[in-house]
Amino acid sequence: MGRRIVLGMLAAGTLTVAAAPTLQRAFETVTANDPTGLTGALPNGGGFRYYSVAASVPHKSATTYRLTVNGLVDHPSTYTLPELKAMPQTRLVRDVQCVTGWRVPRTPFEGVRLSRLLDAAGVRPTARAVRLTCFDGTYSESLTLQQARRADVLVALRMQDKDIGHAHGGPARLYVAPMYFYKSAKWLSGITVTDDVQPGYWEERGYDIDAWVGRSNGRDDAPTH
Ligand SMILES: Nc1nc2c(c(=O)[nH]1)N[C@H]1C(S)=C(S)[C@@H](COP(=O)(O)O)O[C@H]1N2
Ligand SMILES: [Mo]
């Protein structure tokens, strides 16, 4: 079955991936053979797909990883992984939902609230947004400051109760629990406070910036990405 046909079936109707195991298998086969090469099944993925818009991504270890916070802040700073681990950690258990239709129920994520890092940096009064950048050199994301300060937005260091491995965006990725998973930028390396929202990688390609699950992008079966 062709990708277009499966996606057409999804778009057509009442069937959802979660409600139709056969269709889900077909969908998985199709996405695993994605002609764009952007996706592929993860070994031991537990329902996750591996996504990277960059062909190759450098590995960062506990000693080489750095996270920079800069922009419209009073105290620009750079964190090491041990420094992030030493901060108070928040654990959330929610469903992961990719905008193309796959979902992983009740996935634990754990890390430092983004709001804590913003407070430590001292956000200036004119600031309105946050831009997230990645050490893959390509991907980016964005949030309004109000979204970034939500209690369910983390700089995640753990996923599925394990340190986040390279394939899932480790050592640290963004985790935006209430939004489609494309907001959760992997291989996070930069947090820049800005005066306006700058659309991220997928947002420049037509996806919603405010990517609330169930309330954005029309529906959760967007055909490509
Ligand atoms: N740096 C980076 N982050 C990214 C992406 C990406 O291609 N590069 N893809 C996004 C999309 S569309 C999804 S669904 C999730 C996939 O995360 P996973 O590879 O851990 O399953 O990562 C998001 N974050
Ligand atoms: Mo996605």
PDB file of N, CA, C and O in Angstrom, residues 162-211:
ATOM      1  N   LYS A 162      15.092   6.635  31.820  1.00  0.00           N
ATOM      2  CA  LYS A 162      16.513   6.417  31.514  1.00  0.00           C
ATOM      3  C   LYS A 162      17.104   7.739  31.054  1.00  0.00           C
ATOM      4  O   LYS A 162      16.376   8.587  30.518  1.00  0.00           O
ATOM      5  N   ASP A 163      18.399   7.909  31.221  1.00  0.00           N
ATOM      6  CA  ASP A 163      19.052   9.069  30.622  1.00  0.00           C
ATOM      7  C   ASP A 163      18.730   9.062  29.130  1.00  0.00           C
ATOM      8  O   ASP A 163      18.717   7.997  28.509  1.00  0.00           O
ATOM      9  N   ILE A 164      18.491  10.238  28.568  1.00  0.00           N
ATOM     10  CA  ILE A 164      18.103  10.277  27.155  1.00  0.00           C
ATOM     11  C   ILE A 164      19.308   9.937  26.286  1.00  0.00           C
ATOM     12  O   ILE A 164      20.351  10.605  26.354  1.00  0.00           O
ATOM     13  N   GLY A 165      19.179   8.882  25.497  1.00  0.00           N
ATOM     14  CA  GLY A 165      20.260   8.459  24.603  1.00  0.00           C
ATOM     15  C   GLY A 165      20.331   9.364  23.377  1.00  0.00           C
ATOM     16  O   GLY A 165      19.448  10.196  23.137  1.00  0.00           O
ATOM     17  N   HIS A 166      21.369   9.169  22.606  1.00  0.00           N
ATOM     18  CA  HIS A 166      21.597  10.019  21.440  1.00  0.00           C
ATOM     19  C   HIS A 166      20.395  10.019  20.479  1.00  0.00           C
ATOM     20  O   HIS A 166      19.970  11.073  20.005  1.00  0.00           O
ATOM     21  N   ALA A 167      19.839   8.852  20.198  1.00  0.00           N
ATOM     22  CA  ALA A 167      18.771   8.752  19.197  1.00  0.00           C
ATOM     23  C   ALA A 167      17.545   9.584  19.580  1.00  0.00           C
ATOM     24  O   ALA A 167      16.861  10.133  18.714  1.00  0.00           O
ATOM     25  N   HIS A 168      17.281   9.686  20.857  1.00  0.00           N
ATOM     26  CA  HIS A 168      16.120  10.460  21.318  1.00  0.00           C
ATOM     27  C   HIS A 168      16.474  11.912  21.630  1.00  0.00           C
ATOM     28  O   HIS A 168      15.671  12.637  22.221  1.00  0.00           O
ATOM     29  N   GLY A 169      17.680  12.335  21.247  1.00  0.00           N
ATOM     30  CA  GLY A 169      18.007  13.756  21.407  1.00  0.00           C
ATOM     31  C   GLY A 169      18.849  14.078  22.624  1.00  0.00           C
ATOM     32  O   GLY A 169      18.934  15.237  23.027  1.00  0.00           O
ATOM     33  N   GLY A 170      19.470  13.041  23.218  1.00  0.00           N
ATOM     34  CA  GLY A 170      20.288  13.251  24.405  1.00  0.00           C
ATOM     35  C   GLY A 170      21.614  13.922  24.096  1.00  0.00           C
ATOM     36  O   GLY A 170      21.996  14.013  22.939  1.00  0.00           O
ATOM     37  N   PRO A 171      22.246  14.427  25.158  1.00  0.00           N
ATOM     38  CA  PRO A 171      21.894  14.259  26.576  1.00  0.00           C
ATOM     39  C   PRO A 171      20.698  15.087  27.039  1.00  0.00           C
ATOM     40  O   PRO A 171      20.141  14.807  28.085  1.00  0.00           O
ATOM     41  N   ALA A 172      20.272  16.098  26.274  1.00  0.00           N
ATOM     42  CA  ALA A 172      19.156  16.925  26.741  1.00  0.00           C
ATOM     43  C   ALA A 172      18.305  17.364  25.561  1.00  0.00           C
ATOM     44  O   ALA A 172      18.824  17.782  24.520  1.00  0.00           O
ATOM     45  N   ARG A 173      17.013  17.232  25.716  1.00  0.00           N
ATOM     46  CA  ARG A 173      16.077  17.699  24.693  1.00  0.00           C
ATOM     47  C   ARG A 173      15.009  18.545  25.371  1.00  0.00           C
ATOM     48  O   ARG A 173      14.785  18.439  26.576  1.00  0.00           O
ATOM     49  N   LEU A 174      14.338  19.339  24.569  1.00  0.00           N
ATOM     50  CA  LEU A 174      13.188  20.050  25.083  1.00  0.00           C
ATOM     51  C   LEU A 174      12.037  19.054  25.205  1.00  0.00           C
ATOM     52  O   LEU A 174      11.969  18.087  24.449  1.00  0.00           O
ATOM     53  N   TYR A 175      11.143  19.282  26.161  1.00  0.00           N
ATOM     54  CA  TYR A 175       9.916  18.496  26.245  1.00  0.00           C
ATOM     55  C   TYR A 175       8.758  19.441  26.516  1.00  0.00           C
ATOM     56  O   TYR A 175       8.673  20.040  27.595  1.00  0.00           O
ATOM     57  N   VAL A 176       7.895  19.565  25.511  1.00  0.00           N
ATOM     58  CA  VAL A 176       6.718  20.438  25.627  1.00  0.00           C
ATOM     59  C   VAL A 176       5.501  19.524  25.701  1.00  0.00           C
ATOM     60  O   VAL A 176       4.930  19.130  24.676  1.00  0.00           O
ATOM     61  N   ALA A 177       5.115  19.155  26.907  1.00  0.00           N
ATOM     62  CA  ALA A 177       4.109  18.108  27.109  1.00  0.00           C
ATOM     63  C   ALA A 177       2.775  18.366  26.405  1.00  0.00           C
ATOM     64  O   ALA A 177       2.198  17.441  25.847  1.00  0.00           O
ATOM     65  N   PRO A 178       2.234  19.590  26.414  1.00  0.00           N
ATOM     66  CA  PRO A 178       0.885  19.768  25.858  1.00  0.00           C
ATOM     67  C   PRO A 178       0.854  19.942  24.344  1.00  0.00           C
ATOM     68  O   PRO A 178      -0.216  20.135  23.778  1.00  0.00           O
ATOM     69  N   MET A 179       1.995  19.883  23.687  1.00  0.00           N
ATOM     70  CA  MET A 179       2.018  20.145  22.244  1.00  0.00           C
ATOM     71  C   MET A 179       2.529  18.934  21.467  1.00  0.00           C
ATOM     72  O   MET A 179       3.131  18.025  22.025  1.00  0.00           O
ATOM     73  N   TYR A 180       2.257  18.936  20.159  1.00  0.00           N
ATOM     74  CA  TYR A 180       2.774  17.884  19.286  1.00  0.00           C
ATOM     75  C   TYR A 180       4.282  17.789  19.440  1.00  0.00           C
ATOM     76  O   TYR A 180       4.973  18.779  19.737  1.00  0.00           O
ATOM     77  N   PHE A 181       4.779  16.571  19.207  1.00  0.00           N
ATOM     78  CA  PHE A 181       6.145  16.223  19.585  1.00  0.00           C
ATOM     79  C   PHE A 181       7.197  16.990  18.772  1.00  0.00           C
ATOM     80  O   PHE A 181       8.357  17.007  19.148  1.00  0.00           O
ATOM     81  N   TYR A 182       6.813  17.598  17.664  1.00  0.00           N
ATOM     82  CA  TYR A 182       7.827  18.353  16.913  1.00  0.00           C
ATOM     83  C   TYR A 182       8.308  19.570  17.697  1.00  0.00           C
ATOM     84  O   TYR A 182       9.381  20.104  17.416  1.00  0.00           O
ATOM     85  N   LYS A 183       7.508  19.999  18.701  1.00  0.00           N
ATOM     86  CA  LYS A 183       7.966  21.109  19.544  1.00  0.00           C
ATOM     87  C   LYS A 183       9.117  20.680  20.454  1.00  0.00           C
ATOM     88  O   LYS A 183       9.851  21.524  20.970  1.00  0.00           O
ATOM     89  N   SER A 184       9.228  19.383  20.701  1.00  0.00           N
ATOM     90  CA  SER A 184      10.214  18.880  21.671  1.00  0.00           C
ATOM     91  C   SER A 184      11.567  18.685  20.992  1.00  0.00           C
ATOM     92  O   SER A 184      11.970  17.562  20.650  1.00  0.00           O
ATOM     93  N   ALA A 185      12.261  19.792  20.796  1.00  0.00           N
ATOM     94  CA  ALA A 185      13.525  19.792  20.046  1.00  0.00           C
ATOM     95  C   ALA A 185      14.557  18.879  20.697  1.00  0.00           C
ATOM     96  O   ALA A 185      14.833  18.984  21.895  1.00  0.00           O
ATOM     97  N   LYS A 186      15.108  17.984  19.893  1.00  0.00           N
ATOM     98  CA  LYS A 186      16.162  17.069  20.357  1.00  0.00           C
ATOM     99  C   LYS A 186      17.520  17.775  20.298  1.00  0.00           C
ATOM    100  O   LYS A 186      17.694  18.758  19.604  1.00  0.00           O
ATOM    101  N   TRP A 187      18.487  17.227  21.018  1.00  0.00           N
ATOM    102  CA  TRP A 187      19.877  17.729  20.990  1.00  0.00           C
ATOM    103  C   TRP A 187      19.926  19.234  21.279  1.00  0.00           C
ATOM    104  O   TRP A 187      20.608  20.015  20.601  1.00  0.00           O
ATOM    105  N   LEU A 188      19.207  19.620  22.326  1.00  0.00           N
ATOM    106  CA  LEU A 188      19.070  21.042  22.663  1.00  0.00           C
ATOM    107  C   LEU A 188      20.414  21.644  23.082  1.00  0.00           C
ATOM    108  O   LEU A 188      21.105  21.109  23.949  1.00  0.00           O
ATOM    109  N   SER A 189      20.770  22.756  22.480  1.00  0.00           N
ATOM    110  CA  SER A 189      22.042  23.406  22.843  1.00  0.00           C
ATOM    111  C   SER A 189      21.907  24.890  23.147  1.00  0.00           C
ATOM    112  O   SER A 189      22.807  25.474  23.734  1.00  0.00           O
ATOM    113  N   GLY A 190      20.788  25.511  22.740  1.00  0.00           N
ATOM    114  CA  GLY A 190      20.675  26.942  22.959  1.00  0.00           C
ATOM    115  C   GLY A 190      19.268  27.385  23.297  1.00  0.00           C
ATOM    116  O   GLY A 190      18.288  26.898  22.723  1.00  0.00           O
ATOM    117  N   ILE A 191      19.181  28.298  24.248  1.00  0.00           N
ATOM    118  CA  ILE A 191      17.912  28.939  24.610  1.00  0.00           C
ATOM    119  C   ILE A 191      18.156  30.435  24.484  1.00  0.00           C
ATOM    120  O   ILE A 191      18.948  30.987  25.245  1.00  0.00           O
ATOM    121  N   THR A 192      17.532  31.056  23.497  1.00  0.00           N
ATOM    122  CA  THR A 192      17.726  32.487  23.290  1.00  0.00           C
ATOM    123  C   THR A 192      16.415  33.212  23.532  1.00  0.00           C
ATOM    124  O   THR A 192      15.398  32.906  22.885  1.00  0.00           O
ATOM    125  N   VAL A 193      16.434  34.151  24.460  1.00  0.00           N
ATOM    126  CA  VAL A 193      15.234  34.933  24.740  1.00  0.00           C
ATOM    127  C   VAL A 193      15.167  36.071  23.722  1.00  0.00           C
ATOM    128  O   VAL A 193      16.153  36.789  23.510  1.00  0.00           O
ATOM    129  N   THR A 194      14.006  36.207  23.073  1.00  0.00           N
ATOM    130  CA  THR A 194      13.862  37.139  21.949  1.00  0.00           C
ATOM    131  C   THR A 194      12.664  38.068  22.161  1.00  0.00           C
ATOM    132  O   THR A 194      11.843  37.838  23.050  1.00  0.00           O
ATOM    133  N   ASP A 195      12.557  39.070  21.296  1.00  0.00           N
ATOM    134  CA  ASP A 195      11.410  39.981  21.448  1.00  0.00           C
ATOM    135  C   ASP A 195      10.199  39.535  20.634  1.00  0.00           C
ATOM    136  O   ASP A 195       9.105  40.061  20.818  1.00  0.00           O
ATOM    137  N   ASP A 196      10.392  38.562  19.735  1.00  0.00           N
ATOM    138  CA  ASP A 196       9.292  38.052  18.929  1.00  0.00           C
ATOM    139  C   ASP A 196       9.487  36.571  18.648  1.00  0.00           C
ATOM    140  O   ASP A 196      10.622  36.099  18.620  1.00  0.00           O
ATOM    141  N   VAL A 197       8.391  35.875  18.382  1.00  0.00           N
ATOM    142  CA  VAL A 197       8.496  34.464  18.012  1.00  0.00           C
ATOM    143  C   VAL A 197       9.138  34.346  16.634  1.00  0.00           C
ATOM    144  O   VAL A 197       8.697  34.988  15.686  1.00  0.00           O
ATOM    145  N   GLN A 198      10.190  33.555  16.553  1.00  0.00           N
ATOM    146  CA  GLN A 198      10.808  33.246  15.257  1.00  0.00           C
ATOM    147  C   GLN A 198      10.440  31.814  14.917  1.00  0.00           C
ATOM    148  O   GLN A 198      10.809  30.903  15.651  1.00  0.00           O
ATOM    149  N   PRO A 199       9.704  31.594  13.829  1.00  0.00           N
ATOM    150  CA  PRO A 199       9.224  30.244  13.512  1.00  0.00           C
ATOM    151  C   PRO A 199      10.373  29.232  13.465  1.00  0.00           C
ATOM    152  O   PRO A 199      11.454  29.532  12.977  1.00  0.00           O
ATOM    153  N   GLY A 200      10.111  28.035  13.972  1.00  0.00           N
ATOM    154  CA  GLY A 200      11.110  26.972  13.973  1.00  0.00           C
ATOM    155  C   GLY A 200      11.133  26.207  12.657  1.00  0.00           C
ATOM    156  O   GLY A 200      10.469  26.587  11.689  1.00  0.00           O
ATOM    157  N   TYR A 201      11.888  25.103  12.658  1.00  0.00           N
ATOM    158  CA  TYR A 201      12.125  24.346  11.413  1.00  0.00           C
ATOM    159  C   TYR A 201      10.816  23.945  10.735  1.00  0.00           C
ATOM    160  O   TYR A 201      10.581  24.260   9.572  1.00  0.00           O
ATOM    161  N   TRP A 202       9.948  23.235  11.451  1.00  0.00           N
ATOM    162  CA  TRP A 202       8.703  22.780  10.826  1.00  0.00           C
ATOM    163  C   TRP A 202       7.705  23.919  10.657  1.00  0.00           C
ATOM    164  O   TRP A 202       6.832  23.885   9.807  1.00  0.00           O
ATOM    165  N   GLU A 203       7.837  24.938  11.474  1.00  0.00           N
ATOM    166  CA  GLU A 203       6.915  26.057  11.398  1.00  0.00           C
ATOM    167  C   GLU A 203       7.172  26.887  10.144  1.00  0.00           C
ATOM    168  O   GLU A 203       6.237  27.436   9.551  1.00  0.00           O
ATOM    169  N   GLU A 204       8.441  26.907   9.723  1.00  0.00           N
ATOM    170  CA  GLU A 204       8.748  27.554   8.432  1.00  0.00           C
ATOM    171  C   GLU A 204       8.191  26.741   7.280  1.00  0.00           C
ATOM    172  O   GLU A 204       8.094  27.224   6.158  1.00  0.00           O
ATOM    173  N   ARG A 205       7.851  25.482   7.549  1.00  0.00           N
ATOM    174  CA  ARG A 205       7.321  24.598   6.514  1.00  0.00           C
ATOM    175  C   ARG A 205       5.834  24.354   6.713  1.00  0.00           C
ATOM    176  O   ARG A 205       5.305  23.327   6.271  1.00  0.00           O
ATOM    177  N   GLY A 206       5.159  25.240   7.407  1.00  0.00           N
ATOM    178  CA  GLY A 206       3.701  25.229   7.416  1.00  0.00           C
ATOM    179  C   GLY A 206       3.024  24.715   8.673  1.00  0.00           C
ATOM    180  O   GLY A 206       1.802  24.762   8.780  1.00  0.00           O
ATOM    181  N   TYR A 207       3.790  24.180   9.610  1.00  0.00           N
ATOM    182  CA  TYR A 207       3.164  23.678  10.832  1.00  0.00           C
ATOM    183  C   TYR A 207       2.899  24.819  11.813  1.00  0.00           C
ATOM    184  O   TYR A 207       3.583  25.837  11.805  1.00  0.00           O
ATOM    185  N   ASP A 208       1.910  24.602  12.663  1.00  0.00           N
ATOM    186  CA  ASP A 208       1.515  25.652  13.612  1.00  0.00           C
ATOM    187  C   ASP A 208       2.588  25.895  14.669  1.00  0.00           C
ATOM    188  O   ASP A 208       3.216  24.953  15.157  1.00  0.00           O
ATOM    189  N   ILE A 209       2.757  27.149  15.025  1.00  0.00           N
ATOM    190  CA  ILE A 209       3.671  27.495  16.122  1.00  0.00           C
ATOM    191  C   ILE A 209       3.027  27.115  17.453  1.00  0.00           C
ATOM    192  O   ILE A 209       3.665  26.569  18.336  1.00  0.00           O
ATOM    193  N   ASP A 210       1.747  27.402  17.572  1.00  0.00           N
ATOM    194  CA  ASP A 210       0.998  26.989  18.762  1.00  0.00           C
ATOM    195  C   ASP A 210       0.449  25.592  18.496  1.00  0.00           C
ATOM    196  O   ASP A 210      -0.658  25.444  17.989  1.00  0.00           O
ATOM    197  N   ALA A 211       1.233  24.594  18.834  1.00  0.00           N
ATOM    198  CA  ALA A 211       0.935  23.231  18.376  1.00  0.00           C
ATOM    199  C   ALA A 211       0.237  22.398  19.445  1.00  0.00           C
ATOM    200  O   ALA A 211       0.596  21.244  19.695  1.00  0.00           O
TER     201      ALA A 211
END
